[in-house]
Short mmCIF file of C-alpha atoms in Angstrom, two decimals:
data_model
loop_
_atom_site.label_atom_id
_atom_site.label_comp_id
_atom_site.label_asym_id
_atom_site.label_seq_id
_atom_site.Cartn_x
_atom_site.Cartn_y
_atom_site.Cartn_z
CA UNK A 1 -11.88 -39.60 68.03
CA UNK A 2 -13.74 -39.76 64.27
CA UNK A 3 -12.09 -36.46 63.69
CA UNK A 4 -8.35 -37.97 64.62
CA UNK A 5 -8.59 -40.56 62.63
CA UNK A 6 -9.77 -38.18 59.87
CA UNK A 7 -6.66 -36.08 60.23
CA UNK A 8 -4.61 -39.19 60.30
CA UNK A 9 -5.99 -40.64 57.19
CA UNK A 10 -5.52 -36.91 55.56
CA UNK A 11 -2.15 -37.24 56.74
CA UNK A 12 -1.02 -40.77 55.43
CA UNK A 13 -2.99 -40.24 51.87
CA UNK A 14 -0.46 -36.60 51.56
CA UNK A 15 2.37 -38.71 52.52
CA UNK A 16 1.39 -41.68 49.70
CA UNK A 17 1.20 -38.65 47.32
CA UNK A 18 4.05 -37.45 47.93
CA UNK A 19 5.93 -40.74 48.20
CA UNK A 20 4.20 -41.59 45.14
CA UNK A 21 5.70 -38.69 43.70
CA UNK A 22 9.65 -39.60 44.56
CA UNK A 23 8.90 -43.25 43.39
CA UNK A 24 8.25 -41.91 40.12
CA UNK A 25 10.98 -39.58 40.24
CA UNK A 26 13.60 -42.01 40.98
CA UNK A 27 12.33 -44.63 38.44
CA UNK A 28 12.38 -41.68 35.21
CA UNK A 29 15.63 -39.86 36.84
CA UNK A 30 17.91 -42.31 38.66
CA UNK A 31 17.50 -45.23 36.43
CA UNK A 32 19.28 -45.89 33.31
CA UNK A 33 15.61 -45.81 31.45
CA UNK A 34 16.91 -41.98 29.93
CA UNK A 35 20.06 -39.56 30.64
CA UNK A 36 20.01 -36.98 32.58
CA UNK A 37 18.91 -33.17 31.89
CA UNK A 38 22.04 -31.12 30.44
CA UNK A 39 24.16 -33.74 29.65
CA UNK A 40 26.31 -31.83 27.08
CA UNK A 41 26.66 -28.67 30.22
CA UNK A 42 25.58 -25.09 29.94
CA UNK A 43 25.40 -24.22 25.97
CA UNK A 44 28.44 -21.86 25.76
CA UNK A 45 27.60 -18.79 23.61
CA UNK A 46 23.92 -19.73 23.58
CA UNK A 47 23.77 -19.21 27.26
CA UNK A 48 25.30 -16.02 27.22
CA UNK A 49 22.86 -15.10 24.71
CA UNK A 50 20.03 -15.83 26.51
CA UNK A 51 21.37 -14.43 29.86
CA UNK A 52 21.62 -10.98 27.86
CA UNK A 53 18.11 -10.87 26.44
CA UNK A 54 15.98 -12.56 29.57
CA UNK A 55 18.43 -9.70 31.96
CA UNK A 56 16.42 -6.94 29.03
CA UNK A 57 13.14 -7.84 30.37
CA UNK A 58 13.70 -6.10 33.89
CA UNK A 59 13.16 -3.77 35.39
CA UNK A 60 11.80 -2.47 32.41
CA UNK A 61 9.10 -5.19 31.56
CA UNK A 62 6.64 -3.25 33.43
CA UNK A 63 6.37 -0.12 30.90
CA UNK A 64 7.53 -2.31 27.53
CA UNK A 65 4.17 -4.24 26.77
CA UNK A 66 6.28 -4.71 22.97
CA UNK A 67 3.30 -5.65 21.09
CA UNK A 68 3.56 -9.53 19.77
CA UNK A 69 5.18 -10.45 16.23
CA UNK A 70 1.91 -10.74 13.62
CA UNK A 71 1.90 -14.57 12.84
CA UNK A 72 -0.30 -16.04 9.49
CA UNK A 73 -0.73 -20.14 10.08
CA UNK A 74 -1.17 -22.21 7.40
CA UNK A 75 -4.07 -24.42 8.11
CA UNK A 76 -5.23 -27.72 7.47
CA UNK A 77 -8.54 -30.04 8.47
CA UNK A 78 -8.00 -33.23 10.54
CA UNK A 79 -11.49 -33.36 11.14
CA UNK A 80 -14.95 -31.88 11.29
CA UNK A 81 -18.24 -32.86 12.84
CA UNK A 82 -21.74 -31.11 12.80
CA UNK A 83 -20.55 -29.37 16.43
CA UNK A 84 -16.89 -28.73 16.09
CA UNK A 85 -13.63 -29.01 14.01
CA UNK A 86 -9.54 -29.77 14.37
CA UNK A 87 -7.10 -27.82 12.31
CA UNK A 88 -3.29 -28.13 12.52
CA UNK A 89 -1.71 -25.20 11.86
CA UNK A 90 2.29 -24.32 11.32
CA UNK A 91 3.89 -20.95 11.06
CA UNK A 92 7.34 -19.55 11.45
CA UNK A 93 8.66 -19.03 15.17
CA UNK A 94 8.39 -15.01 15.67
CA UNK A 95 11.89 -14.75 17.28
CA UNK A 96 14.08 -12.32 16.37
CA UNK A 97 17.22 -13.77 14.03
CA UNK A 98 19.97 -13.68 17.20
CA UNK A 99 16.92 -16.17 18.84
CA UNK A 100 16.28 -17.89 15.56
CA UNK A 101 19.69 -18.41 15.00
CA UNK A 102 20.11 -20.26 18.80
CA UNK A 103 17.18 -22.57 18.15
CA UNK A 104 18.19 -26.28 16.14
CA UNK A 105 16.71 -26.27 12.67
CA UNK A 106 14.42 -28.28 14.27
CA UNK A 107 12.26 -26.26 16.36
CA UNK A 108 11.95 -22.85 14.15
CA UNK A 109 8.49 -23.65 12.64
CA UNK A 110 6.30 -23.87 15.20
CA UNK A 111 2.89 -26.16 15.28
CA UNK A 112 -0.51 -26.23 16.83
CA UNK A 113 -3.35 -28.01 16.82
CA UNK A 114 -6.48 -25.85 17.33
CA UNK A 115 -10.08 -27.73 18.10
CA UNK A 116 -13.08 -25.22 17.75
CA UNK A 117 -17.08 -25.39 19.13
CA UNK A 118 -19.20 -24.25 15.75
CA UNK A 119 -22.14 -23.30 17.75
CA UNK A 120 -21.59 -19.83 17.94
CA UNK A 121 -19.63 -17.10 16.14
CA UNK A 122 -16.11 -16.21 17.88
CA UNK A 123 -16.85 -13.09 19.02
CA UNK A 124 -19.34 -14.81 21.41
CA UNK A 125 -16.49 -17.49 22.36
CA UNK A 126 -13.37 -17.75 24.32
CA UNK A 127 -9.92 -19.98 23.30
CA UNK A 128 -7.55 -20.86 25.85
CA UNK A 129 -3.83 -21.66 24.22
CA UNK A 130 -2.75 -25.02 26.31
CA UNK A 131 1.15 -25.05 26.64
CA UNK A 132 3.15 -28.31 27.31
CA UNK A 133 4.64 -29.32 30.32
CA UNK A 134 7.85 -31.03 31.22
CA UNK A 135 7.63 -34.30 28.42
CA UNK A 136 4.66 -33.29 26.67
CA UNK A 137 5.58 -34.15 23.25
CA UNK A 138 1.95 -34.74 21.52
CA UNK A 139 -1.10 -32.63 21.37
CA UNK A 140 -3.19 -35.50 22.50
CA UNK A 141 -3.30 -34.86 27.02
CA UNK A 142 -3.94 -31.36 26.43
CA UNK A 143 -6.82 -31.84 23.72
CA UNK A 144 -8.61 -34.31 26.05
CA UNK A 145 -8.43 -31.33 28.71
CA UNK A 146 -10.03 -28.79 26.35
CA UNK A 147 -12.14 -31.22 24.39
CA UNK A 148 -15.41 -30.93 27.41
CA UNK A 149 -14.68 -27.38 27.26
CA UNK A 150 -16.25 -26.62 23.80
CA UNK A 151 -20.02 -27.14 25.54
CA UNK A 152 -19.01 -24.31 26.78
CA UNK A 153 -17.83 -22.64 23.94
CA UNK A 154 -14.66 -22.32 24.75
CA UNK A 155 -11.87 -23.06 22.42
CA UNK A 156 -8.37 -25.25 22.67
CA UNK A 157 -5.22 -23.92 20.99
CA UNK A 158 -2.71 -26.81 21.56
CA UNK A 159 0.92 -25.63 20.91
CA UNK A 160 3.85 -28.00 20.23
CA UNK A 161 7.02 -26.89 22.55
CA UNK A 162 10.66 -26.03 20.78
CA UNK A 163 12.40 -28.76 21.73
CA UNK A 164 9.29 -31.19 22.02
CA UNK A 165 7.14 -33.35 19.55
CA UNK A 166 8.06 -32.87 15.88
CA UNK A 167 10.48 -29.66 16.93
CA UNK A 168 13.18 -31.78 18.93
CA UNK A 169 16.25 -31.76 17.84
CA UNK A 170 17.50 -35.17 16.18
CA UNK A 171 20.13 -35.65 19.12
CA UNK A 172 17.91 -35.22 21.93
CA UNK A 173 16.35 -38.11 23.52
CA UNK A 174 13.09 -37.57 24.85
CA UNK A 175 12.16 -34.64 27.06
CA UNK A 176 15.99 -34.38 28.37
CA UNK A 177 17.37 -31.11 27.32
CA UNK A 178 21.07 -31.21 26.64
CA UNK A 179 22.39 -27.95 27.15
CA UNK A 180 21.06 -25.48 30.19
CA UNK A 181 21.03 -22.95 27.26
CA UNK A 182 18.10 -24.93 25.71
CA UNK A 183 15.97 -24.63 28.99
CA UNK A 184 15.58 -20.74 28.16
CA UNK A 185 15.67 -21.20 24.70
CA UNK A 186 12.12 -23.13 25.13
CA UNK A 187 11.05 -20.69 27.37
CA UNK A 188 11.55 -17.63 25.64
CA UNK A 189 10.60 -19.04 22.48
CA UNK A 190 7.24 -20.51 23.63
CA UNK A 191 6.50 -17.38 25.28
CA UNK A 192 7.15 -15.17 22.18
CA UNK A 193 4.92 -17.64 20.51
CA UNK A 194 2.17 -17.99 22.79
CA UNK A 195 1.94 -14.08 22.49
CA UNK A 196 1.23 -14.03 18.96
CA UNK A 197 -1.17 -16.71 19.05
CA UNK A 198 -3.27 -14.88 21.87
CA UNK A 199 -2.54 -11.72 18.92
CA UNK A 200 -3.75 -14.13 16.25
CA UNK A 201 -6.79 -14.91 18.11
CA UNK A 202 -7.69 -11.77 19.07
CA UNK A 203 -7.35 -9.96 15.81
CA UNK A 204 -7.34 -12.42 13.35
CA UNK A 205 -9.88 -14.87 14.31
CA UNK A 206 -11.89 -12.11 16.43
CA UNK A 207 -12.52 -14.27 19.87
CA UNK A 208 -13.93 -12.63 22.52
CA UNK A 209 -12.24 -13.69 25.31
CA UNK A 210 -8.50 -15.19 25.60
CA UNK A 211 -6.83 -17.45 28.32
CA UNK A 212 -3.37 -19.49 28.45
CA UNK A 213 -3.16 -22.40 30.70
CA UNK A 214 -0.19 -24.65 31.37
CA UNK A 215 1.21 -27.96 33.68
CA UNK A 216 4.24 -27.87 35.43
CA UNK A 217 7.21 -26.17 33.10
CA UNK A 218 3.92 -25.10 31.18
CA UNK A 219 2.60 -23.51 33.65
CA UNK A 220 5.29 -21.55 34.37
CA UNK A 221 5.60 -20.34 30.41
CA UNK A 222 1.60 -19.20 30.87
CA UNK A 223 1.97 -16.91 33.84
CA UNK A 224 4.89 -15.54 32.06
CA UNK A 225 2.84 -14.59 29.06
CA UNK A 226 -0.43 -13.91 30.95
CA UNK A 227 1.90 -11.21 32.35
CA UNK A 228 3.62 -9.80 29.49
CA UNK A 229 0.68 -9.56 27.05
CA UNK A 230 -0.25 -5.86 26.41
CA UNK A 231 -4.13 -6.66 26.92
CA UNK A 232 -5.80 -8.72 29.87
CA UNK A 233 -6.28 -12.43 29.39
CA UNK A 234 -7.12 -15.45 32.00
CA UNK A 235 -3.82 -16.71 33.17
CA UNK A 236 -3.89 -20.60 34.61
CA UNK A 237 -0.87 -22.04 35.62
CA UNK A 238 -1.46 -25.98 37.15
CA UNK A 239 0.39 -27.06 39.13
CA UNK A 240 3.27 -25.07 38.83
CA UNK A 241 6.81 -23.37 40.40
CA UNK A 242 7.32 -19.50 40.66
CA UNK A 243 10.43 -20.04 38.81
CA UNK A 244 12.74 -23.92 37.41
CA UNK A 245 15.29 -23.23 40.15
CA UNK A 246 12.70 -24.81 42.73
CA UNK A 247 12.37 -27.36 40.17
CA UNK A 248 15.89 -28.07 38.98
CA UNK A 249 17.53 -27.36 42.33
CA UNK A 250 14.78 -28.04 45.05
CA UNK A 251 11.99 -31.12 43.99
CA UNK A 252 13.14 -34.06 42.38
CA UNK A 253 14.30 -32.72 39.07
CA UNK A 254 17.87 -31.58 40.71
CA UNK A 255 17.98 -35.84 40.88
CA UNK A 256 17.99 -36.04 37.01
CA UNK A 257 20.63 -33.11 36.45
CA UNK A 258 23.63 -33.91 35.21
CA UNK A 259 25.76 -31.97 37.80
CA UNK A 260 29.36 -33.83 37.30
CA UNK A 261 28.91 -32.77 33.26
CA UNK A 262 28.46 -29.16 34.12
CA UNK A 263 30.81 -29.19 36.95
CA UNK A 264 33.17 -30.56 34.02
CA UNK A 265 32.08 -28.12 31.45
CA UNK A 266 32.73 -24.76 33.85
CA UNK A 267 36.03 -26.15 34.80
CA UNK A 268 36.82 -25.90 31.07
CA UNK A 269 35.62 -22.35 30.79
CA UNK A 270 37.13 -21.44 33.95
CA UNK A 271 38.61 -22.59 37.29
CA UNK A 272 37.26 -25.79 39.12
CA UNK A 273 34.27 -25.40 40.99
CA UNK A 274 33.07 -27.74 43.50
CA UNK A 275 29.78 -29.38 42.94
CA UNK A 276 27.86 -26.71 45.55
CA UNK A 277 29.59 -23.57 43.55
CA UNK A 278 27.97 -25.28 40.14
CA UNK A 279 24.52 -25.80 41.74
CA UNK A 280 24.40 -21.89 42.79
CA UNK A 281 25.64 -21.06 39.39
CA UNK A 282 22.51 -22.78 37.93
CA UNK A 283 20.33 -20.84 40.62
CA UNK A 284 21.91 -17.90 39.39
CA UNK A 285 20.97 -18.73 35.56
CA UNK A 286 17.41 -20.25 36.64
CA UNK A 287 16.34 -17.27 38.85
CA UNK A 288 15.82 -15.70 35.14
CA UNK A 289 13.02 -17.67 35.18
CA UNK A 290 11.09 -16.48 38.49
CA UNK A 291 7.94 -15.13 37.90
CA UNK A 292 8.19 -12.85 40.88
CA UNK A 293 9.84 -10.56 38.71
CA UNK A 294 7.52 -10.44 35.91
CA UNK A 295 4.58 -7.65 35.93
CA UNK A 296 1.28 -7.70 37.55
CA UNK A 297 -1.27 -9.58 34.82
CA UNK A 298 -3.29 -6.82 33.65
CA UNK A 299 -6.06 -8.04 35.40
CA UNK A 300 -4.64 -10.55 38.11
CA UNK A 301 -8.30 -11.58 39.17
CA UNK A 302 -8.44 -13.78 35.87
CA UNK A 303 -5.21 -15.48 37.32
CA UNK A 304 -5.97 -18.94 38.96
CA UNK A 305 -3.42 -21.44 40.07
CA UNK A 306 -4.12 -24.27 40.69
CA UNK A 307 -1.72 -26.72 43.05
CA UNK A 308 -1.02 -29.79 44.76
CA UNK A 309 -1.22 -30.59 48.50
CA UNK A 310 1.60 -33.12 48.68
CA UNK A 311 3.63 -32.16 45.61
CA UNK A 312 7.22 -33.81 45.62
CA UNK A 313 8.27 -31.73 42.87
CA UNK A 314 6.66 -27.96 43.70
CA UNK A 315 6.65 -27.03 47.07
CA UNK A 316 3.81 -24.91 48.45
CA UNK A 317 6.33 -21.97 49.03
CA UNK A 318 6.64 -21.82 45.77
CA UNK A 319 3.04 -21.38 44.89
CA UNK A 320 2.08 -19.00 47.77
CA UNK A 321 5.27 -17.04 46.63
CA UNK A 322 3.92 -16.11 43.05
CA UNK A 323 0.03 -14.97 44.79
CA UNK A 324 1.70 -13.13 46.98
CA UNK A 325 3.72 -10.89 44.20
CA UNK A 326 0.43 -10.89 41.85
CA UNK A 327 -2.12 -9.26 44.21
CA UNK A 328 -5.62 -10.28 43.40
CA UNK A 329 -4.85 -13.59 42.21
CA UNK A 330 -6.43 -17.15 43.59
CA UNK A 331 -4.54 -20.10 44.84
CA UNK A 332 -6.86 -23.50 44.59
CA UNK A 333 -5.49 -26.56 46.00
CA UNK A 334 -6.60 -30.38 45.46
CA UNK A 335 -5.20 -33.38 47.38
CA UNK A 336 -2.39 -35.25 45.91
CA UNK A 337 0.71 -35.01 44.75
CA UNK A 338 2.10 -34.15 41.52
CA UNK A 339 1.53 -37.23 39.32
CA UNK A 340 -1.98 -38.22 40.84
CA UNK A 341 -3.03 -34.52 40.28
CA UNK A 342 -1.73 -34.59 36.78
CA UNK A 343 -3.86 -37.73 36.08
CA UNK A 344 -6.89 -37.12 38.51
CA UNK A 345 -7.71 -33.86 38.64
CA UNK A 346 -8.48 -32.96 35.08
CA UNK A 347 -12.09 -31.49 36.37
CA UNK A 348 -10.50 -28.87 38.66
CA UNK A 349 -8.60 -27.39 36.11
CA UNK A 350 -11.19 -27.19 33.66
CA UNK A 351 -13.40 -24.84 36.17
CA UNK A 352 -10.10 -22.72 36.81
CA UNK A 353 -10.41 -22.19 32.94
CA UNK A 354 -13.57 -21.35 33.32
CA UNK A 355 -14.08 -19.37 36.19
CA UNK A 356 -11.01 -17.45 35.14
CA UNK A 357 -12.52 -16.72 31.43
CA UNK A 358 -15.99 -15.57 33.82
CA UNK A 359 -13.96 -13.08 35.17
CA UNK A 360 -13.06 -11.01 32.05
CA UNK A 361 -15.19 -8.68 30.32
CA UNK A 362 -16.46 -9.55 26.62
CA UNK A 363 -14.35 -7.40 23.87
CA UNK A 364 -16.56 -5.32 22.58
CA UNK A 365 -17.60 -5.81 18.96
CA UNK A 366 -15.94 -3.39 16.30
CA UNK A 367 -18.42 -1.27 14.74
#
């Protein structure tokens, strides 16, 4: 009988989670509190653009390992203490000029924020680059997630999204992306980014271990470039999709898409579509974004995911989807949804960060 009730109580606490999950969803998405995601439709040329150089990636991406653009930040002090310091550091997005060109004025200088242990030279620590989730506009959440880490001296790299923070463009309100076009434009700009930071840290600042973790969208832009960096680093992804089609046209997300404004746009371009032809268009354009299709992490043991029992927005499917292309990899999952694990589970992802740095090997020192 104890055990029944157990199960039932597991039960009803996954269903508040997930409940929790659509009540929060319908109050951001289906209330008049913001507008909806691509409001202005699919971004024209840009999209086209994109299309083109995400289609260049496969099946090719296996063999490319293009080394990352060389990046030099220019640094300043926020703070410093006796045990550790914050710099803020900008440099110049390392797209090429057709990429550069796509992004608003806006978002080509990228920013980070970068809080370092002083206890022990960097040879002898690891940095993790944190990358921002769906409406992560400050460097703030993802500082409090590293900040415990640097007892055990491990470093936070916090970078600020295109789109996002100080980079969004002066039209956009909040986290709602206005064109599909600027959906891949973030992601392929973070990710050429994120490489040369990882670059940066390896062979500027001489780090001996590397890691990029990420929430939601974020984690979807870290097993991206945890599998396109030429060298091996610990690859985290919390709480997170294989690819934004789940997301955009599966969880709640496809509730705060602006479907009648696309449907309007394509009929422009083209013929008139019914509102089930425009959703499979945007699968088509999303499944760009699955991860499936991406190469093995060079060392897909350092690859942790952590997920959500009762998540309203990423579907276990998902999840078990991506560990089943990337052989070798761990799936951990903690009970909630996908707010309550965003806000309550801060401890689990810190010792995925960890455990995944444990299982790398030190870079040996130069001579």
């Amino acid at each position: 009988m104890s055990a029944f009730l157990s199960k039932m109580v597991t039960v009803n606490l996954g269903m508040l989670h997930y409940v929790l999950d659509h009540v929060y969803g319908a109050f951001m998405h289906r209330t008049k509190i913001s507008p909806q995601f691509f409001s202005r439709g699919w971004g024209g040329t840009k999209l086209e653009l994109l299309e083109r150089m995400i289609n260049q990636l496969f099946p090719e991406a296996a063999g490319q390992n293009w080394p990352p653009t060389v990046i030099q930040p220019t640094w300043k002090t926020v703070w410093e203490s006796k045990t550790a310091s914050l710099r803020e550091g900008v440099f110049r997005t390392p797209c090429d000029e057709q990429l550069l060109g796509a992004l608003p004025p806006e978002s080509r200088s990228a920013r980070v924020a970068f809080l370092v242990p002083k206890s022990v030279p960097p040879q002898r620590m690891a940095c993790v680059v944190h990358l921002a989730g769906t409406g992560d506009h400050t460097f703030e959440r993802r500082l409090r997630l590293g900040g415990p880490l640097l007892k055990e001296n491990i470093a936070t790299m916090v970078l600020e999204s295109p789109f996002y923070g100080q980079r969004r463009p002066v039209m956009q309100r909040g986290a709602k992306l206005m064109c599909v076009s600027d959906l891949l434009l973030l992601g392929k700009a973070t990710i050429e980014e994120a490489r040369s930071l990882l670059h940066w840290l390896d062979c500027e600042a001489g780090f001996g271990k590397m890691g990029v973790c990420g929430l939601s969208m974020g984690g979807v832009h870290a097993a991206m470039v945890g599998s396109l960096h030429p060298t091996p680093v610990a690859t985290l992804p919390f709480l997170s999709p294989h690819s934004a089609v789940v997301a955009f046209c599966e969880g709640i997300l496809k509730h705060a898409t602006a479907w009648e404004a696309l449907r309007e746009d394509l009929a422009v371009q083209k013929a008139a579509m019914t509102l089930e032809e425009v959703r499979e268009r945007m699968r088509n354009v999303l499944s760009l974004t699955d991860v499936t299709r991406f190469p093995i992490p060079k060392n897909p043991n350092a690859v942790i995911f952590v997920s959500a029992t009762d998540d309203g927005y990423v579907p276990k499917h998902s999840v078990l989807e991506l560990q089943k292309a990337w052989p070798g990899s761990e799936v951990r999952w903690v009970t909630g949804g996908h707010v309550s694990s965003f806000l309550l589970h801060n401890s689990e992802f810190r010792r995925a960060i960890v455990d995944g740095l444990d299982r790398l090997p030190w870079k040996e020192s130069p001579l």
